[in-house]
Amino acid sequence: MSENQPEHELLPLPQLSFAQQPPPNRPQGPHQNQLLQGLTQHDLQLHSPTEPGSSTQNGHQLPIQSPKWMNHRRLILLVLLVSSLCAIVLVLVDYSQQNVQTQSKETTQTDNVTQCLSEACQRASAWLSTSVDPFAHPCDYFLITCGADRPSPTTRGKQKGKGLPLDLQRQQKRADMRTKKKENNLVGNLRGEKILDRKTALMQYLQKALESNTTSGSAVQKAKDFYHSCLDIKSIETAGVEPFLTLVRQLGGWGVSGQWNHSDFNSTLRVLIKQYASFPFFNLYVGRDPNEIVRGTDRKFIQIDEPDLLIPIVWNNKMQKSIARTQTLMPFLALCQRYLALLGAPSGSSIIHVGIFISLSSELAVATSPLSYRLLNGQLYQRITVQELESQAPAIDWLGCLRAVFHPHPVRPEDHVLLHNLPYIVQMSNVIQKWLTKHELRNRGPLRTFMFLNLLHTFTPALDSRFKETVRKFYLALGNTVPEVPRWKHCITEMEKGFDTVLAHILTDMATHRKAEEMLENIFSIFKTKFNHLDWGDYNSQQSLMKKVHSLTPRLWTQTDSQREAELDLLFSKVTISTRSYFSNYIQLLALQRQRRNRLFNQTQDDDIFSVRPFLSGNEVIFPMGMFVPPFFHTTYPRAMNYGILGIFIAKDIFHLLLQDNYALSEAVTAMVECVWARYLITTGKTDGGNATVLSAAQQREIWLQYSALQVAFQAYQQSLQKQPEDSSLLHFSRTHLFLTSFAQVNCDTEPYGDFMPLEPSFLITVLCSTSKLCPATLDCPSKTQLHSLEACLPLSS
């Protein structure tokens, strides 16, 4: 108040410019601003001391007496003005209260939450800090399309053909600078780190475990020693071919060198298939009979199949038989000649033995046939006794070979085995008999040459790089691509042959067990609940599918479910691993492979240790431990992140596994998909040219399935919070923010069904947020259709 102004006089109210000060996020229309400005100007006129056109008396202006209706008019205008001001004030107060409540809710979620500071969480935080926050720039983030033209993860956040907005570039630059400061405290360079496919993530997890210096039991230590000997390229190159030549001499030599003992054919074959897992004439493995599975039994049978012949062959539909194409024979000839040259074979004898190998391979190849042909002609799973097999293919000592390979499992003449191509087995026996007795080259040991060149192929992974390069050139000559596999990944893949139980033991962690089982229980529970509300249109199909779904139980699986470390050490007690000789270690690995094959007789299922997706076994849905590895899952991660990444993967896996393609979408689901797709086209502006894409049935199913999986994982996480309200966080994100941001960072390239998804899966976040009050921000695009208008497409409870 001014010093010269009486206290009883009030200062005039400052003029309020409504056009310049609208309520936040509540824009005023132009007609509203005009009305408010008009009222203000008229109010000023009402308070003017004089009015134009007033009369004067004696040269002085006289006040004009207003009629009564003018007084009423002024009063009405004043009432309108005051009412307008009051309404605006109420709107501002209401908005302010809502904003405070929203901020309070978000603050409650974040301020009282413990920030995760484990090493795994630090890596995850660094990864998230260098990624685009979808809630900061929804217009740029959610419009990427999955498909052949999809951008790489390092360009995520850009629209196709456009750069990042300037403010986003600055934000990312600042994030990169923050990350640079953190790199000294983190393991590895995390800038630009992307989500891997699940198989690679599992392999990297095993790599880290095998390269760690932690104290381990003897079995794990032997696995680590094998792994490191495989990585020791220098020792492998130094050894060269000598380890294999030594093995050949121990086996009695061969005709290529001119010195060999004329040992019995079947005795040599038994040694090769028993000790070195080399199957030159046929393949042996253990498995179920589909007819037994239908009857509900788990009995396992010895199965005999075609061999993996080295000679390239093709199937001739017209002739209904396999043939060797002329254009492939020259590369194959070069391969064989190079093999023998590397082994130091004399050039004169190598030509003869290469000819023998190609001739024998061709005779066996013509009797092979593709799986589809054998299935069509009922040649798979033909049951026959060992005694009957010996009568139909007498060149092989079947009883002796089977007993050698499957010892100590008993094999009797009356036992049944399953054949997968009886015509080939008969033809193979005839070819062997001919080369043993009648062929003019039998004195050169042609069958021995054939067996030892197959043995060489078995040991190629354990020999120096010249053999690997020879194989690579052979496949390139055939027009095949040869991907370059990192040495560490190659070594872990080889270990699976015999160290599978050790690798499974490495994956097993009781803390992981508990958290993984809790996640599976919550997700499967929500999945069944959602499944009850689905309408497939066909009542009988729906009831059958519901009965199947509700009969299933999820189970976490690992090969070491019943094996402790002491039991594992005992199993590997007779294994000796050298720190310098990878070739001798590889022989040990092949012996372990035979033991693994024999264990299958007593196992309920033959599973891949590198499996990263669930599978059905009886009335159980089995989830391998290989799914629960970083960066998709970690015991120290906030649950919001575990559910936001792996939880959604699990939900999608369940849908794909149980529904597959054997279902039709109901009208309600189809309408929802069409709604989402229409909104996506409007948001991306793809309908402007009138060339909107029409979705196929597979694409419609995938949109519905992926959104359903997002719903299931989100509701499962909410259910877990009801049981255990505490959860940590990263980067001070709220729970929902972390859940959805984690999901948004997962590249759709990592999933096998990504090709059927016509839009970026993270676009579905806009649908979820339109039906949930838990999202950290409204997903509005100022220059595009407001994304929250998707509310009519899909309620969260659907």
XYZ file of N, CA and C in Angstrom, residues 245-412:
504
model
N 46.548 -88.084 -35.707
C 47.363 -89.164 -36.272
C 47.736 -90.183 -35.194
N 47.990 -89.708 -33.986
C 48.271 -90.622 -32.874
C 47.064 -91.504 -32.597
N 45.900 -90.929 -32.624
C 44.679 -91.709 -32.411
C 44.500 -92.764 -33.504
N 44.773 -92.395 -34.757
C 44.652 -93.352 -35.862
C 45.591 -94.530 -35.646
N 46.823 -94.252 -35.216
C 47.784 -95.342 -34.958
C 47.305 -96.225 -33.817
N 46.715 -95.607 -32.783
C 46.202 -96.404 -31.661
C 45.062 -97.322 -32.099
N 44.333 -96.899 -33.107
C 43.217 -97.703 -33.620
C 43.665 -98.718 -34.672
N 44.976 -98.822 -34.939
C 45.485 -99.823 -35.869
C 45.849 -99.310 -37.237
N 45.826 -97.969 -37.436
C 46.216 -97.393 -38.716
C 45.139 -97.540 -39.777
N 45.428 -97.010 -40.984
C 44.499 -97.118 -42.100
C 45.261 -97.186 -43.410
N 44.543 -97.535 -44.472
C 45.182 -97.762 -45.762
C 45.812 -96.526 -46.356
N 45.397 -95.321 -45.954
C 45.961 -94.091 -46.497
C 47.455 -94.019 -46.216
N 47.879 -94.448 -45.033
C 49.294 -94.408 -44.658
C 50.055 -95.640 -45.131
N 49.326 -96.638 -45.612
C 49.967 -97.863 -46.086
C 50.224 -98.871 -44.990
N 50.028 -98.493 -43.741
C 50.246 -99.405 -42.612
C 48.973 -99.486 -41.782
N 48.388 -100.676 -41.749
C 47.191 -100.866 -40.942
C 46.991 -102.341 -40.681
N 46.446 -102.651 -39.522
C 46.145 -104.047 -39.215
C 44.764 -104.378 -39.761
N 44.610 -105.555 -40.247
C 43.358 -105.951 -40.877
C 42.387 -106.466 -39.821
N 42.035 -105.551 -38.927
C 41.124 -105.925 -37.848
C 39.708 -106.091 -38.387
N 38.889 -106.776 -37.602
C 37.504 -107.036 -37.994
C 36.729 -105.725 -38.131
N 35.925 -105.657 -39.191
C 35.150 -104.444 -39.478
C 34.252 -104.067 -38.309
N 33.490 -105.012 -37.783
C 32.535 -104.718 -36.715
C 33.222 -104.340 -35.415
N 34.394 -104.920 -35.127
C 35.094 -104.545 -33.894
C 35.573 -103.102 -33.963
N 36.047 -102.671 -35.142
C 36.459 -101.272 -35.312
C 35.261 -100.342 -35.199
N 34.141 -100.750 -35.814
C 32.927 -99.931 -35.754
C 32.444 -99.774 -34.321
N 32.506 -100.840 -33.546
C 32.063 -100.761 -32.141
C 32.890 -99.763 -31.358
N 34.198 -99.750 -31.571
C 35.071 -98.797 -30.859
C 34.727 -97.364 -31.240
N 34.514 -97.128 -32.519
C 34.257 -95.764 -32.986
C 32.940 -95.205 -32.439
N 31.907 -96.037 -32.441
C 30.615 -95.514 -31.981
C 30.533 -95.468 -30.462
N 31.291 -96.312 -29.765
C 31.243 -96.322 -28.305
C 32.095 -95.221 -27.696
N 33.360 -95.152 -28.107
C 34.299 -94.260 -27.431
C 34.370 -92.860 -28.050
N 34.032 -92.742 -29.330
C 34.256 -91.465 -30.009
C 32.996 -90.881 -30.651
N 31.831 -91.461 -30.355
C 30.544 -90.916 -30.832
C 30.562 -90.637 -32.322
N 31.239 -91.506 -33.084
C 31.304 -91.374 -34.536
C 30.416 -92.445 -35.154
N 29.413 -92.033 -35.921
C 28.430 -92.957 -36.493
C 28.465 -92.844 -38.028
N 29.373 -93.537 -38.677
C 29.534 -93.379 -40.127
C 28.414 -93.982 -40.956
N 27.773 -95.055 -40.485
C 26.790 -95.769 -41.297
C 25.339 -95.588 -40.823
N 25.137 -95.221 -39.585
C 23.795 -95.022 -39.040
C 23.899 -94.186 -37.777
N 22.783 -93.629 -37.371
C 22.718 -92.829 -36.142
C 21.962 -93.590 -35.067
N 22.375 -93.409 -33.820
C 21.711 -94.023 -32.677
C 21.332 -92.953 -31.664
N 20.127 -93.020 -31.145
C 19.722 -92.137 -30.055
C 18.570 -92.776 -29.298
N 18.129 -92.115 -28.245
C 17.093 -92.637 -27.359
C 15.899 -91.696 -27.408
N 14.698 -92.279 -27.491
C 13.501 -91.440 -27.525
C 12.235 -92.245 -27.354
N 11.115 -91.553 -27.273
C 9.815 -92.181 -27.083
C 9.231 -92.662 -28.418
N 8.273 -93.529 -28.310
C 7.441 -93.936 -29.435
C 6.151 -93.132 -29.343
N 5.789 -92.368 -30.376
C 4.550 -91.576 -30.319
C 3.325 -92.405 -29.966
N 3.284 -93.653 -30.398
C 2.147 -94.507 -30.063
C 2.085 -94.793 -28.566
N 3.256 -94.888 -27.928
C 3.296 -95.095 -26.476
C 2.857 -93.831 -25.737
N 3.214 -92.674 -26.295
C 2.836 -91.403 -25.658
C 1.315 -91.272 -25.615
N 0.653 -91.678 -26.710
C -0.812 -91.615 -26.760
C -1.418 -92.467 -25.665
N -0.775 -93.588 -25.379
C -1.287 -94.485 -24.327
C -0.858 -94.046 -22.931
N -0.098 -92.947 -22.852
C 0.264 -92.386 -21.551
C 1.463 -93.023 -20.889
N 2.327 -93.702 -21.634
C 3.519 -94.318 -21.053
C 4.752 -93.516 -21.433
N 5.768 -93.593 -20.585
C 7.008 -92.843 -20.806
C 8.165 -93.754 -21.227
N 7.865 -94.924 -21.723
C 8.911 -95.872 -22.081
C 9.792 -95.316 -23.193
N 11.110 -95.523 -23.072
C 12.071 -95.058 -24.061
C 12.589 -96.244 -24.886
N 12.887 -95.960 -26.154
C 13.387 -96.980 -27.069
C 14.681 -96.512 -27.711
N 15.534 -97.467 -28.066
C 16.680 -97.188 -28.928
C 16.140 -96.903 -30.327
N 16.602 -95.834 -30.926
C 16.132 -95.435 -32.250
C 17.310 -95.429 -33.223
N 17.078 -95.979 -34.421
C 18.126 -96.113 -35.437
C 17.704 -95.329 -36.664
N 18.559 -94.414 -37.080
C 18.211 -93.493 -38.160
C 19.328 -93.448 -39.198
N 19.089 -92.707 -40.282
C 20.109 -92.490 -41.304
C 21.307 -91.756 -40.697
N 22.489 -91.889 -41.290
C 23.652 -91.126 -40.807
C 23.664 -89.728 -41.411
N 24.512 -88.886 -40.873
C 24.737 -87.558 -41.452
C 25.898 -87.669 -42.430
N 25.588 -88.050 -43.653
C 26.618 -88.241 -44.667
C 27.270 -86.913 -45.024
N 28.573 -86.955 -45.299
C 29.292 -85.736 -45.630
C 29.022 -85.284 -47.060
N 28.751 -86.231 -47.949
C 28.541 -85.874 -49.344
C 27.225 -85.118 -49.499
N 27.220 -83.983 -50.206
C 25.972 -83.223 -50.387
C 25.042 -83.922 -51.376
N 23.783 -84.060 -51.008
C 22.798 -84.743 -51.840
C 21.519 -83.922 -51.895
N 20.695 -84.199 -52.909
C 19.398 -83.542 -53.055
C 18.364 -84.618 -53.346
N 17.120 -84.306 -53.066
C 16.027 -85.239 -53.302
C 15.404 -84.948 -54.670
N 15.310 -85.975 -55.496
C 14.713 -85.863 -56.821
C 13.267 -86.348 -56.734
N 12.327 -85.415 -56.808
C 10.918 -85.778 -56.686
C 10.449 -86.688 -57.816
N 10.969 -86.462 -59.002
C 10.538 -87.269 -60.145
C 11.003 -88.711 -60.015
N 12.258 -88.877 -59.594
C 12.815 -90.229 -59.458
C 12.502 -90.835 -58.094
N 12.046 -89.984 -57.150
C 11.749 -90.423 -55.783
C 12.955 -91.068 -55.119
N 14.113 -90.390 -55.265
C 15.310 -90.863 -54.579
C 16.326 -89.729 -54.473
N 17.302 -89.931 -53.602
C 18.345 -88.930 -53.410
C 19.443 -89.120 -54.448
N 20.009 -87.997 -54.905
C 21.104 -88.045 -55.866
C 22.155 -87.028 -55.458
N 23.369 -87.256 -55.915
C 24.459 -86.309 -55.711
C 24.593 -85.463 -56.969
N 24.426 -84.160 -56.849
C 24.503 -83.291 -58.019
C 25.948 -83.160 -58.486
N 26.118 -83.102 -59.790
C 27.463 -83.034 -60.377
C 28.214 -81.797 -59.907
N 27.507 -80.649 -59.798
C 28.176 -79.408 -59.422
C 28.644 -79.401 -57.971
N 28.156 -80.344 -57.169
C 28.613 -80.407 -55.771
C 29.759 -81.400 -55.581
N 29.997 -82.231 -56.581
C 31.031 -83.258 -56.423
C 32.438 -82.658 -56.430
N 32.649 -81.622 -57.220
C 33.982 -81.014 -57.270
C 34.363 -80.377 -55.936
N 33.483 -79.568 -55.298
C 33.831 -79.055 -53.964
C 34.050 -80.175 -52.951
N 33.246 -81.244 -53.042
C 33.409 -82.356 -52.111
C 34.736 -83.068 -52.350
N 35.107 -83.236 -53.602
C 36.406 -83.828 -53.936
C 37.539 -82.983 -53.370
N 37.429 -81.643 -53.510
C 38.461 -80.748 -52.978
C 38.547 -80.848 -51.462
N 37.384 -80.981 -50.805
C 37.366 -81.137 -49.343
C 38.137 -82.380 -48.927
N 37.849 -83.504 -49.552
C 38.501 -84.766 -49.182
C 40.001 -84.710 -49.445
N 40.372 -84.139 -50.579
C 41.798 -84.045 -50.900
C 42.530 -83.156 -49.898
N 41.894 -82.064 -49.503
C 42.516 -81.158 -48.536
C 42.663 -81.828 -47.181
N 41.646 -82.592 -46.775
C 41.731 -83.334 -45.519
C 42.966 -84.231 -45.508
N 43.127 -85.027 -46.553
C 44.239 -85.979 -46.587
C 45.576 -85.267 -46.711
N 45.609 -84.147 -47.415
C 46.857 -83.390 -47.523
C 47.269 -82.845 -46.155
N 46.299 -82.363 -45.370
C 46.609 -81.860 -44.029
C 47.115 -82.966 -43.122
N 46.663 -84.197 -43.375
C 47.119 -85.335 -42.570
C 48.440 -85.905 -43.068
N 49.010 -85.318 -44.112
C 50.312 -85.758 -44.610
C 50.264 -87.017 -45.442
N 49.127 -87.328 -46.046
C 49.005 -88.543 -46.852
C 49.769 -88.376 -48.156
N 50.429 -89.422 -48.627
C 51.109 -89.362 -49.939
C 50.105 -89.049 -51.035
N 50.516 -88.223 -51.976
C 49.583 -87.786 -53.013
C 49.071 -88.940 -53.859
N 49.904 -89.953 -54.103
C 49.485 -91.085 -54.925
C 48.352 -91.869 -54.283
N 48.478 -92.171 -53.001
C 47.449 -92.968 -52.329
C 46.225 -92.134 -52.000
N 46.396 -90.828 -51.803
C 45.247 -89.994 -51.420
C 44.216 -89.954 -52.530
N 44.649 -89.942 -53.799
C 43.693 -89.900 -54.913
C 42.823 -91.147 -54.898
N 43.453 -92.297 -54.671
C 42.699 -93.555 -54.648
C 41.699 -93.555 -53.500
N 42.126 -93.139 -52.331
C 41.251 -93.208 -51.154
C 40.154 -92.147 -51.194
N 40.419 -91.014 -51.834
C 39.351 -90.031 -52.026
C 38.293 -90.607 -52.947
N 38.716 -91.286 -53.995
C 37.760 -91.931 -54.895
C 36.933 -92.983 -54.182
N 37.590 -93.744 -53.306
C 36.863 -94.762 -52.521
C 35.803 -94.104 -51.646
N 36.187 -93.024 -50.984
C 35.267 -92.354 -50.059
C 34.060 -91.792 -50.808
N 34.298 -91.162 -51.969
C 33.188 -90.586 -52.732
C 32.285 -91.688 -53.268
N 32.871 -92.768 -53.736
C 32.077 -93.868 -54.286
C 31.197 -94.498 -53.214
N 31.764 -94.777 -52.069
C 30.993 -95.372 -50.980
C 29.906 -94.431 -50.488
N 30.244 -93.148 -50.366
C 29.264 -92.159 -49.907
C 28.090 -92.072 -50.861
N 28.368 -92.123 -52.168
C 27.304 -92.032 -53.165
C 26.374 -93.229 -53.098
N 26.931 -94.420 -52.901
C 26.104 -95.616 -52.834
C 25.184 -95.598 -51.619
N 25.670 -95.056 -50.530
C 24.818 -94.960 -49.340
C 23.784 -93.836 -49.487
N 24.175 -92.767 -50.162
C 23.306 -91.594 -50.251
C 22.025 -91.874 -51.021
N 22.097 -92.714 -52.057
C 20.908 -92.942 -52.885
C 19.792 -93.626 -52.111
N 20.113 -94.257 -50.975
C 19.083 -94.949 -50.185
C 18.482 -94.058 -49.112
N 19.035 -92.862 -48.931
C 18.477 -91.942 -47.936
C 17.264 -91.223 -48.520
N 16.447 -90.648 -47.662
C 15.261 -89.901 -48.112
C 14.907 -88.863 -47.055
N 14.299 -87.761 -47.454
C 13.960 -86.701 -46.491
C 12.886 -87.163 -45.512
N 12.830 -86.464 -44.402
C 11.890 -86.822 -43.341
C 10.444 -86.773 -43.820
N 10.101 -85.780 -44.611
C 8.723 -85.653 -45.089
C 8.310 -86.870 -45.914
N 9.205 -87.358 -46.746
C 8.898 -88.532 -47.571
C 8.712 -89.770 -46.699
N 9.575 -89.928 -45.713
C 9.472 -91.102 -44.836
C 8.215 -91.041 -43.980
N 7.858 -89.854 -43.573
C 6.626 -89.705 -42.792
C 5.404 -90.055 -43.636
N 5.411 -89.594 -44.880
C 4.289 -89.855 -45.776
C 4.148 -91.341 -46.077
N 5.269 -92.055 -46.123
C 5.254 -93.466 -46.489
C 5.337 -94.404 -45.282
N 5.135 -93.865 -44.088
C 5.072 -94.702 -42.900
C 6.372 -95.394 -42.534
N 7.501 -94.749 -42.838
C 8.805 -95.357 -42.560
C 9.390 -94.923 -41.220
N 8.685 -94.059 -40.490
C 9.184 -93.609 -39.191
C 8.628 -94.479 -38.075
N 9.430 -94.691 -37.045
C 9.031 -95.428 -35.832
C 8.548 -96.846 -36.154
N 9.246 -97.489 -37.081
C 8.932 -98.893 -37.358
C 9.554 -99.765 -36.264
N 8.705 -100.501 -35.547
C 9.185 -101.313 -34.424
C 9.648 -102.671 -34.936
N 10.827 -103.077 -34.457
C 11.421 -104.333 -34.887
C 12.336 -104.828 -33.765
N 12.465 -106.128 -33.596
C 13.378 -106.658 -32.570
C 14.812 -106.613 -33.097
N 15.751 -106.640 -32.176
C 17.168 -106.646 -32.556
C 17.473 -107.893 -33.394
N 16.881 -108.995 -33.016
C 17.101 -110.245 -33.755
C 16.581 -110.137 -35.190
N 15.403 -109.554 -35.382
C 14.862 -109.370 -36.730
C 15.718 -108.392 -37.533
N 16.247 -107.392 -36.866
C 17.105 -106.419 -37.544
C 18.369 -107.087 -38.079
N 18.946 -107.982 -37.282
C 20.167 -108.669 -37.716
C 19.904 -109.572 -38.920
N 18.713 -110.098 -39.013
C 18.397 -110.949 -40.159
C 18.186 -110.133 -41.425
N 17.687 -108.878 -41.294
C 17.433 -108.045 -42.473
C 18.663 -107.252 -42.888
N 19.553 -106.950 -41.972
C 20.773 -106.198 -42.291
C 21.960 -106.892 -41.625
N 22.383 -108.065 -42.133
C 23.351 -108.913 -41.434
C 24.790 -108.396 -41.440
N 25.113 -107.392 -42.244
C 26.502 -106.928 -42.292
C 26.924 -106.265 -40.983
N 25.969 -105.802 -40.201
C 26.255 -105.125 -38.930
C 25.976 -106.073 -37.775
N 26.907 -106.117 -36.826
C 26.684 -106.859 -35.578
C 25.853 -105.958 -34.663
N 24.543 -105.961 -34.881
C 23.668 -105.027 -34.187
C 23.668 -105.230 -32.674
N 23.588 -106.452 -32.226
C 23.554 -106.697 -30.782
C 24.841 -106.220 -30.128
N 25.986 -106.531 -30.747
C 27.273 -106.106 -30.181
C 27.418 -104.594 -30.177
N 26.987 -103.936 -31.266
C 27.097 -102.470 -31.336
C 26.188 -101.790 -30.313
N 24.950 -102.262 -30.212
C 24.018 -101.631 -29.284
C 24.441 -101.832 -27.839
N 24.959 -103.000 -27.513
C 25.444 -103.237 -26.154
C 26.658 -102.364 -25.847
N 27.508 -102.162 -26.823
C 28.702 -101.335 -26.612
C 28.314 -99.875 -26.348
N 27.376 -99.390 -27.142
C 27.017 -97.973 -27.033
C 26.200 -97.685 -25.782
N 25.281 -98.578 -25.426
C 24.330 -98.284 -24.349
C 24.661 -98.974 -23.036
N 25.834 -99.536 -22.900
C 26.240 -100.128 -21.620
C 26.216 -99.045 -20.529
N 25.685 -99.309 -19.342
C 25.245 -100.603 -18.788
C 23.763 -100.925 -19.013
N 23.085 -100.140 -19.849
C 21.681 -100.461 -20.133
C 21.616 -101.806 -20.859
N 20.813 -102.745 -20.372
C 20.792 -104.085 -20.985
C 20.115 -104.070 -22.349
N 20.687 -104.773 -23.310
C 20.094 -104.936 -24.641
C 20.061 -106.423 -24.952
N 18.861 -106.930 -25.244
C 18.670 -108.358 -25.529
C 18.168 -108.540 -26.957
